[in-house]
C-alpha cells in the first residue's frame, strides 16, 4: 500500500472541545498506523481560548494556517466566559469567519437513529418504526448571517436590523449539493422556505425548481419552514434530504438532531469547492460539563470518520471507525447522555479507549 500524508488543522476550541478532540486524535493515530497514512496535525486556537491567548477569536495567522491544511477538525466554540463580548468580538463570529473565508458554503448534517440507541429518542415508538435517516443540507455562508446589519438611532428610537438576501448563484450551488446528495440516498429533496412571505424565499424556490430539472430521478417538494418544523416531529421518516438556507437550517438541524435523542452522537461537515472540509460535532461546547470526563466523544470520533471518507478518500478506514463505535454501543457502553437502565456508564476517556480497542 502506498503511504500517504495529510495535513490537518486541529481546532479543539472551548468547553468540552478539548477532551472530545483528544479522544478522536487517539483514534486517528491508530488509523494512521493501520492504513499507512501519515497525519500531520497543526494545533490551533479559535474561539474563546484564542481571545484569552491572543485577544481575538480568530487571528490572521490562524486563518492562514487553516488554509494551508487539507482539512479542518473542529471541536466546539464559545462559552459563558465570553458571552459579554459584543457582536464581532464574540467567539461564534470566529466560526462564521472561518466558514466564509474558507468558502465552505455547504453544511451537511446527517441525523440518523442508531439502532442501538432507539430508546433514547423522545418520539413514540410508532413514529420510529419507519426509521429516521435525514440529511440536512444547509447553506452556510449567505443569508441573514452575512447580510447587512446594524443598530441605529432613528428619530430618537433605537432600532436594529439584519438582512436576509441570496443571489441566484448562491442558491444554485447549494441546490446542487442537495440533489447530488439525494442521488446517493433515497432520491428525495424537501426544500424549505417561507415563499408565502419572503422575496428571498421566492427566489430560492424558483432556483431550486430550475436546478431540479437536471436531476429527473430526484423527487422535489417545497415546504414552508413552519410546516417543516411541525412535520419533523409529526412524521420524520417522510424526509430524506432537507435543503435549507442558513438560518432555517440552523434551527431545523437542531430539531432534527434531537429526534434521535442523542445529539452527542451526531457529526457534520462543511464543504465548498474541492475536497477541503471542516468537520465538527453538531453539539456545542457544553461548558457546564467541561473537564468532568463525562462528555460523549462519539460525535467527534464520527467527525473524524467523515473527514477520512470525504476529504481523504479513506472510505474503508471511515467504515472501520463507524463499526468500532457500533460495536462499543452493542456491548452496552454508554456515556451519561445516552445512558439507560441496564447499560454500562463510562466516561469520555473510557469511551475513547473502548472505540480504540475495536479498531
Ligand atoms: C451551528 C451553531 C452556529 C450557527 C453558532 C455557534 C454561530 O449554532 O453551527 O449550528 O448558528 O451556525
Ligand atoms: Mg446551530
PDB file of C-alpha atoms in Angstrom, residues 33 74 121 135 249 279 343 356 358:
ATOM      1  CA  UNK A  33      -0.696   3.143  11.508  1.00  0.00           C
ATOM      2  CA  UNK A  74     -13.021  21.330  14.942  1.00  0.00           C
ATOM      3  CA  UNK A 121     -35.359   9.153  21.077  1.00  0.00           C
ATOM      4  CA  UNK A 135     -29.567  14.724   5.759  1.00  0.00           C
ATOM      5  CA  UNK A 249     -31.025  25.137   8.589  1.00  0.00           C
ATOM      6  CA  UNK A 279     -15.531  18.509  10.372  1.00  0.00           C
ATOM      7  CA  UNK A 343     -26.223  -0.235  30.365  1.00  0.00           C
ATOM      8  CA  UNK A 356      -9.752   2.353  20.095  1.00  0.00           C
ATOM      9  CA  UNK A 358     -12.266  -2.123  18.379  1.00  0.00           C
TER      10      UNK A 358
END
